[in-house]
PDB file of C-alpha atoms in Angstrom:
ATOM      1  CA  UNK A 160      22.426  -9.079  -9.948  1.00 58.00           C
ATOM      2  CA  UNK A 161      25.081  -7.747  -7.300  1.00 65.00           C
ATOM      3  CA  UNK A 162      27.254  -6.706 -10.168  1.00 68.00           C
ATOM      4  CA  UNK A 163      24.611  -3.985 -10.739  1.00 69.00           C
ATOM      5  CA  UNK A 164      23.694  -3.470  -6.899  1.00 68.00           C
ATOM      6  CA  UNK A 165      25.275   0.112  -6.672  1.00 75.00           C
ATOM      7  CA  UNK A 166      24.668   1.065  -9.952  1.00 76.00           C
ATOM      8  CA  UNK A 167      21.408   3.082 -10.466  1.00 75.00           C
ATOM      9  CA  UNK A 168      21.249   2.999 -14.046  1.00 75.00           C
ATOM     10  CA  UNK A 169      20.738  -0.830 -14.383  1.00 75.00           C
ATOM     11  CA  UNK A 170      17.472  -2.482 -12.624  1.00 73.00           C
ATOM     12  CA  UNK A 171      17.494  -6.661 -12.683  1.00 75.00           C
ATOM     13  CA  UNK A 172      13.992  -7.887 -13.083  1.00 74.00           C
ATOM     14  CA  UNK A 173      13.084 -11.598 -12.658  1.00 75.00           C
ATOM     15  CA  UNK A 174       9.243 -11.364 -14.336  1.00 73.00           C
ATOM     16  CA  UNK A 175       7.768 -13.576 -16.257  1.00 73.00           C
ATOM     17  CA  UNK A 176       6.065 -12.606 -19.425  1.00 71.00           C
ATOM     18  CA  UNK A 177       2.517 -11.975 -18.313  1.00 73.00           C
ATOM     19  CA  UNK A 178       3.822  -9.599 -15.599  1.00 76.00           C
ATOM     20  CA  UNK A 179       6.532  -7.924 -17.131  1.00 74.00           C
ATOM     21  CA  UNK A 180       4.916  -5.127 -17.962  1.00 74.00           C
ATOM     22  CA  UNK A 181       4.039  -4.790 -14.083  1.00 78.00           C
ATOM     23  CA  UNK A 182       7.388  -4.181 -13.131  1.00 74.00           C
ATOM     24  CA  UNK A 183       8.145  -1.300 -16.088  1.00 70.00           C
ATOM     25  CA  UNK A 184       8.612   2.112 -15.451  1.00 67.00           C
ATOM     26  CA  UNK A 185       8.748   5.096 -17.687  1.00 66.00           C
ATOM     27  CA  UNK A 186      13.205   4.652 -17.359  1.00 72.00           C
ATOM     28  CA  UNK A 187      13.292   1.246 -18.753  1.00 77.00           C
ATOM     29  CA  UNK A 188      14.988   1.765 -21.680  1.00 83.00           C
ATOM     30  CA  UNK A 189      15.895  -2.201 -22.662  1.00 85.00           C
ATOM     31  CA  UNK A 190      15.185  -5.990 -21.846  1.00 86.00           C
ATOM     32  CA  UNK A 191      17.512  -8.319 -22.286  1.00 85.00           C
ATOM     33  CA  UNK A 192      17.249 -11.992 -21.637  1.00 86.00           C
ATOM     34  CA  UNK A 193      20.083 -14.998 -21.721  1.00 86.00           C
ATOM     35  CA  UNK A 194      19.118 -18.837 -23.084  1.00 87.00           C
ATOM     36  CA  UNK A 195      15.498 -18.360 -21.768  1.00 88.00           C
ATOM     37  CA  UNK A 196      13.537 -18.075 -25.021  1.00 89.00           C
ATOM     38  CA  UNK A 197      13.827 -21.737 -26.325  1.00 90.00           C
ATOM     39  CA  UNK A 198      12.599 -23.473 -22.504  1.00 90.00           C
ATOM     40  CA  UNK A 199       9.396 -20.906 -23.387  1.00 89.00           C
ATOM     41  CA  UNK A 200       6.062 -22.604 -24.648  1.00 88.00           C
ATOM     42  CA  UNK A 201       4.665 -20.655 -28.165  1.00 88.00           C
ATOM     43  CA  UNK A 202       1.945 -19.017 -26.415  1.00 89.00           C
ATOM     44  CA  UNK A 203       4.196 -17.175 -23.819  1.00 88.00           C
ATOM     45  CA  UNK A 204       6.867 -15.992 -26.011  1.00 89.00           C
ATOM     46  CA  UNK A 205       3.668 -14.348 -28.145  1.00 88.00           C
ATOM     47  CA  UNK A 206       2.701 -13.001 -25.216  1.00 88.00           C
ATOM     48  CA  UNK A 207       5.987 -11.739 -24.674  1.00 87.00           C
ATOM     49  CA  UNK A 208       5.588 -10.130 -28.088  1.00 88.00           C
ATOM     50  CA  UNK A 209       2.543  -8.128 -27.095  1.00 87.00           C
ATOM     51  CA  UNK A 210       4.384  -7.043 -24.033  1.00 85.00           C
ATOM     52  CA  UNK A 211       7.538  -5.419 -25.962  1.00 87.00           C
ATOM     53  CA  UNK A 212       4.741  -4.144 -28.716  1.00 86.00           C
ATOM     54  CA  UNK A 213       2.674  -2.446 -25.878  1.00 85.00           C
ATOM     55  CA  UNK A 214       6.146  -1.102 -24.206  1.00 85.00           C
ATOM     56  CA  UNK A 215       7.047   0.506 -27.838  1.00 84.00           C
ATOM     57  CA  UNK A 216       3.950   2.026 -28.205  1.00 83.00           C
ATOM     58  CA  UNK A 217       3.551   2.957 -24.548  1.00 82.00           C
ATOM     59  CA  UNK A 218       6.961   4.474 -23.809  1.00 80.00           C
ATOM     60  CA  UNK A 219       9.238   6.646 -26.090  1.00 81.00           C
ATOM     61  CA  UNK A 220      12.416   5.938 -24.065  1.00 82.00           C
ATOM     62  CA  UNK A 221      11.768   2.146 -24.756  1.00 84.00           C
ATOM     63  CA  UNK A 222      14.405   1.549 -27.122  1.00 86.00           C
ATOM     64  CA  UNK A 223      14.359  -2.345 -27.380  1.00 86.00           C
ATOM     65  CA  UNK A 224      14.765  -6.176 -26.377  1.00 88.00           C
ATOM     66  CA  UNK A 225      17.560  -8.883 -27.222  1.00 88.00           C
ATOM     67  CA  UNK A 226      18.027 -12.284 -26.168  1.00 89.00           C
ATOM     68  CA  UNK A 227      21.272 -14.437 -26.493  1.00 88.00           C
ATOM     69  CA  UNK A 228      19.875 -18.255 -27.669  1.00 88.00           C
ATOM     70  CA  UNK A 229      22.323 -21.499 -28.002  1.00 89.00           C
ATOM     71  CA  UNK A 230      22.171 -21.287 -32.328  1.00 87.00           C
ATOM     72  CA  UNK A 231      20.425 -24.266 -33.141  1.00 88.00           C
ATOM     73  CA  UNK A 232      22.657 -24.588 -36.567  1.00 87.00           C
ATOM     74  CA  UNK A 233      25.694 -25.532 -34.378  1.00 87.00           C
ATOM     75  CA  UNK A 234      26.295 -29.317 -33.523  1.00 88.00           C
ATOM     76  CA  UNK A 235      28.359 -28.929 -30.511  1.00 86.00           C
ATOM     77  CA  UNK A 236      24.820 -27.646 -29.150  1.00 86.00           C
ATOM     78  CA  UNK A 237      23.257 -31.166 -30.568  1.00 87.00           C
ATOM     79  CA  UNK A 238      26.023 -33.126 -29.422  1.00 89.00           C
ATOM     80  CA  UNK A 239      25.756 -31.348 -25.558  1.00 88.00           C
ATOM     81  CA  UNK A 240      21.863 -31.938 -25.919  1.00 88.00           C
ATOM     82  CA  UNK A 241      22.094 -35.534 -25.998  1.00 89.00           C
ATOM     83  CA  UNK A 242      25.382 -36.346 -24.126  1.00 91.00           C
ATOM     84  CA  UNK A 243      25.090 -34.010 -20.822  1.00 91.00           C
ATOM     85  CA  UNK A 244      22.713 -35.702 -18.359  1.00 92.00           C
ATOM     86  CA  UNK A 245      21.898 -32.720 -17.001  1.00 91.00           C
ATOM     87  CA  UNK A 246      19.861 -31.534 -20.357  1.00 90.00           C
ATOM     88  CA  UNK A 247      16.942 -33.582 -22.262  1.00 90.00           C
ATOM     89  CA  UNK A 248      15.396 -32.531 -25.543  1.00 89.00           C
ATOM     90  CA  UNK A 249      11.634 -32.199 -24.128  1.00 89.00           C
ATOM     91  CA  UNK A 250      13.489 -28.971 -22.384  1.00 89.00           C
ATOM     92  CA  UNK A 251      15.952 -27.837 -24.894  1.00 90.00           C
ATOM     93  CA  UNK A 252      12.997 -28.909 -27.815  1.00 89.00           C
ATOM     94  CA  UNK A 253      12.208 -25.463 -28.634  1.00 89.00           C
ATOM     95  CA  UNK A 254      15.303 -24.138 -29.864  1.00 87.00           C
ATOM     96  CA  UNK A 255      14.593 -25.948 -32.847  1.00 89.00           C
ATOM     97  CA  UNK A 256      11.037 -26.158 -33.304  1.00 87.00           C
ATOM     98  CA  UNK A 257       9.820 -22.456 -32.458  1.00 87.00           C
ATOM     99  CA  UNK A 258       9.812 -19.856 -35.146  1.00 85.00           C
ATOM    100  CA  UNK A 259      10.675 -16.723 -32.671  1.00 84.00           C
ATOM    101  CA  UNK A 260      10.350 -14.155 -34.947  1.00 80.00           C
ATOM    102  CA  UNK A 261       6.351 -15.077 -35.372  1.00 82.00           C
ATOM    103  CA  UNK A 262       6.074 -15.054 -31.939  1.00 81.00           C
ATOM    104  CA  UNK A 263       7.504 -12.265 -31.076  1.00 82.00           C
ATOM    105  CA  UNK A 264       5.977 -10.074 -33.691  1.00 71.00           C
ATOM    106  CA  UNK A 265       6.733  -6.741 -35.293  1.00 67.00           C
ATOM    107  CA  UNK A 266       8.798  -3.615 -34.327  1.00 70.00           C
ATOM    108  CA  UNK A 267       9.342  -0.360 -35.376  1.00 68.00           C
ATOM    109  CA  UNK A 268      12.564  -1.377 -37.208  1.00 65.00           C
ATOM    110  CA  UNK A 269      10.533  -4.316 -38.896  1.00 67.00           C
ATOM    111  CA  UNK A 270      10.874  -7.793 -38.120  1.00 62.00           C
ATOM    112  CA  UNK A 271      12.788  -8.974 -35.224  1.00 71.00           C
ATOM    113  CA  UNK A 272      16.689  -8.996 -36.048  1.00 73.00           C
ATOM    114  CA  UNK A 273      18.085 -12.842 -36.031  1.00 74.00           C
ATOM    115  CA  UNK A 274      21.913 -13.018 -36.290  1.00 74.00           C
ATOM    116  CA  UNK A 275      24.931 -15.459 -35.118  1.00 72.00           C
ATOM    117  CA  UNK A 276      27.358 -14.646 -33.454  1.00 70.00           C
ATOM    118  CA  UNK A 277      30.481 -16.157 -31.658  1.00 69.00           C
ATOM    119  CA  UNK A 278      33.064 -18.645 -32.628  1.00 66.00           C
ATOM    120  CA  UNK A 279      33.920 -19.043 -28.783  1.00 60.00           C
ATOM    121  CA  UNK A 280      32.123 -18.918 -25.460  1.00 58.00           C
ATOM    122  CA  UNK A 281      32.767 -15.865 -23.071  1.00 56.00           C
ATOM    123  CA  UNK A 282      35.972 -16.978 -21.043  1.00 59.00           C
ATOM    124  CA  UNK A 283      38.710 -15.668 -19.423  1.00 62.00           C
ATOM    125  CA  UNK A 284      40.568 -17.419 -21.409  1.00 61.00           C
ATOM    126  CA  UNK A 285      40.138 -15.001 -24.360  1.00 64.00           C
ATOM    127  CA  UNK A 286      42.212 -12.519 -22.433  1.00 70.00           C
ATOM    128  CA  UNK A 287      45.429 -14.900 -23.007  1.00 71.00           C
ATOM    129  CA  UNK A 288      44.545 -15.300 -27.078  1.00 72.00           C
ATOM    130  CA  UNK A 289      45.486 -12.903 -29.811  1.00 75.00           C
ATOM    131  CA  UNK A 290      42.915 -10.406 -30.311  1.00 73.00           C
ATOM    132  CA  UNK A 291      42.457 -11.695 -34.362  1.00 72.00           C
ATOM    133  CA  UNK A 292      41.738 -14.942 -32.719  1.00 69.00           C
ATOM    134  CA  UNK A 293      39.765 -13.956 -29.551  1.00 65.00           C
ATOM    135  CA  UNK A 294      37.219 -11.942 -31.540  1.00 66.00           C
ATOM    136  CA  UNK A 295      36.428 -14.013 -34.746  1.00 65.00           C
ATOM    137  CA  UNK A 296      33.160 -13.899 -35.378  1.00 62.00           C
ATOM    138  CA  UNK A 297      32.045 -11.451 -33.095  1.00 62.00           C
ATOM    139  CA  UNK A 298      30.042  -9.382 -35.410  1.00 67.00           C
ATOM    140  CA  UNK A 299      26.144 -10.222 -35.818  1.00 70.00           C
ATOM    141  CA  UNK A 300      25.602 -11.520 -38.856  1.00 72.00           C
ATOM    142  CA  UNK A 301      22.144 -13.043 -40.483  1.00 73.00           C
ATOM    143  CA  UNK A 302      23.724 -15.841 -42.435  1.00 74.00           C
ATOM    144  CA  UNK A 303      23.318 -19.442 -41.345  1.00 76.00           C
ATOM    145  CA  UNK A 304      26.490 -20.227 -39.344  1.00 80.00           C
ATOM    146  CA  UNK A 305      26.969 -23.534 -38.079  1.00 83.00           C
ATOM    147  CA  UNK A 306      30.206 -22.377 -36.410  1.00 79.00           C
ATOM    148  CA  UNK A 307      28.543 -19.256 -34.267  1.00 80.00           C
ATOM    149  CA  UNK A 308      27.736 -20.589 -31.044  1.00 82.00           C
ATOM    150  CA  UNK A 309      24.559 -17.882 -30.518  1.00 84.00           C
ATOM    151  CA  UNK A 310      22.276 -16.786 -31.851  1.00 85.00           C
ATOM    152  CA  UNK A 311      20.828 -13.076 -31.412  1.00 85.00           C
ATOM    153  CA  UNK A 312      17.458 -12.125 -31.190  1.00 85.00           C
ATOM    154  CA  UNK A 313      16.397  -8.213 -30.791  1.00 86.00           C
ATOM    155  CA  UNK A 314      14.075  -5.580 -31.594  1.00 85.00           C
ATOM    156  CA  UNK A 315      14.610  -1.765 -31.509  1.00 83.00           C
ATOM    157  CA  UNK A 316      13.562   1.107 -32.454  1.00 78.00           C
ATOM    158  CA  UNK A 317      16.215   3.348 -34.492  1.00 69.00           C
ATOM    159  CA  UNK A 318      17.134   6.835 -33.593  1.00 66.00           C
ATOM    160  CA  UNK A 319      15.199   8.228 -35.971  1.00 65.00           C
ATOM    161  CA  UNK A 320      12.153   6.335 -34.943  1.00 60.00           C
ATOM    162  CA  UNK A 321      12.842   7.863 -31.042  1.00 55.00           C
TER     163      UNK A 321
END
């Protein structure tokens, strides 16, 4: 959040789902959310559905959501599930057994986009690998990969649906 303190173009919003629409205004252009989704119960992440349908229909400069989810394909994620005793599967549950795109409904583009993506974890080590290397897999694609690290989940409307 104080990366974006000067910056008037960016608001950070800590809501959850039932309020978020009480903290939108007319400039809120996008929501984005980081490995929240899965720690979510079914009936909130619907709700959070309604919330993004409401915001497409209410707002024209809405132009969409994405969250970035552990991919539940990869079995480094399995492995740090049941090894790290800092995470249990009652918490981390989710990621496997929630379908989000019925949750989280519709948009104007159609079903919610699901994609992998990521062959290796944001770092700053990156900076010291060959670019080939450093950005392998970081295109969004919709095919199971049990390589990817994330997984992508968005909705937006298209240009020509603005």
């Amino acid at each position: 959040e104080s990366k974006f303190a000067n910056n008037d173009n960016v608001s950070v919003v800590q809501a959850g789902a039932e309020d978020l629409l009480d903290h939108m205004t007319d400039n809120i252009q996008a929501v984005c959310g980081f490995h929240i989704l899965h720690h979510l119960r079914a009936n909130t992440i619907e709700t959070l559905g309604g919330q993004f349908a409401q915001l497409f229909g209410d707002s024209d400069r809405f132009r969409g959501w994405f969250f970035i989810e552990p991919n539940q394909l990869n079995l480094l994620y399995v492995a740090q599930t049941f090894l790290d005793p800092a995470m249990h599967f009652s918490e981390e549950k989710g990621i496997w057994l929630t379908d989000f795109s019925k949750y989280l409904g519709r948009t104007p583009s159609g079903h919610p986009l699901i994609g992998r993506i990521g062959l290796f974890p944001p770092r700053p080590i990156l900076a010291r690998l060959p670019k080939r290397i450093a950005t392998l897999g970081t295109g969004v694609s919709s095919l199971p990969n049990p390589l990817a690290l994330y997984r992508v989940l968005a909705g937006y409307r298209s240009e020509t649906e603005r």
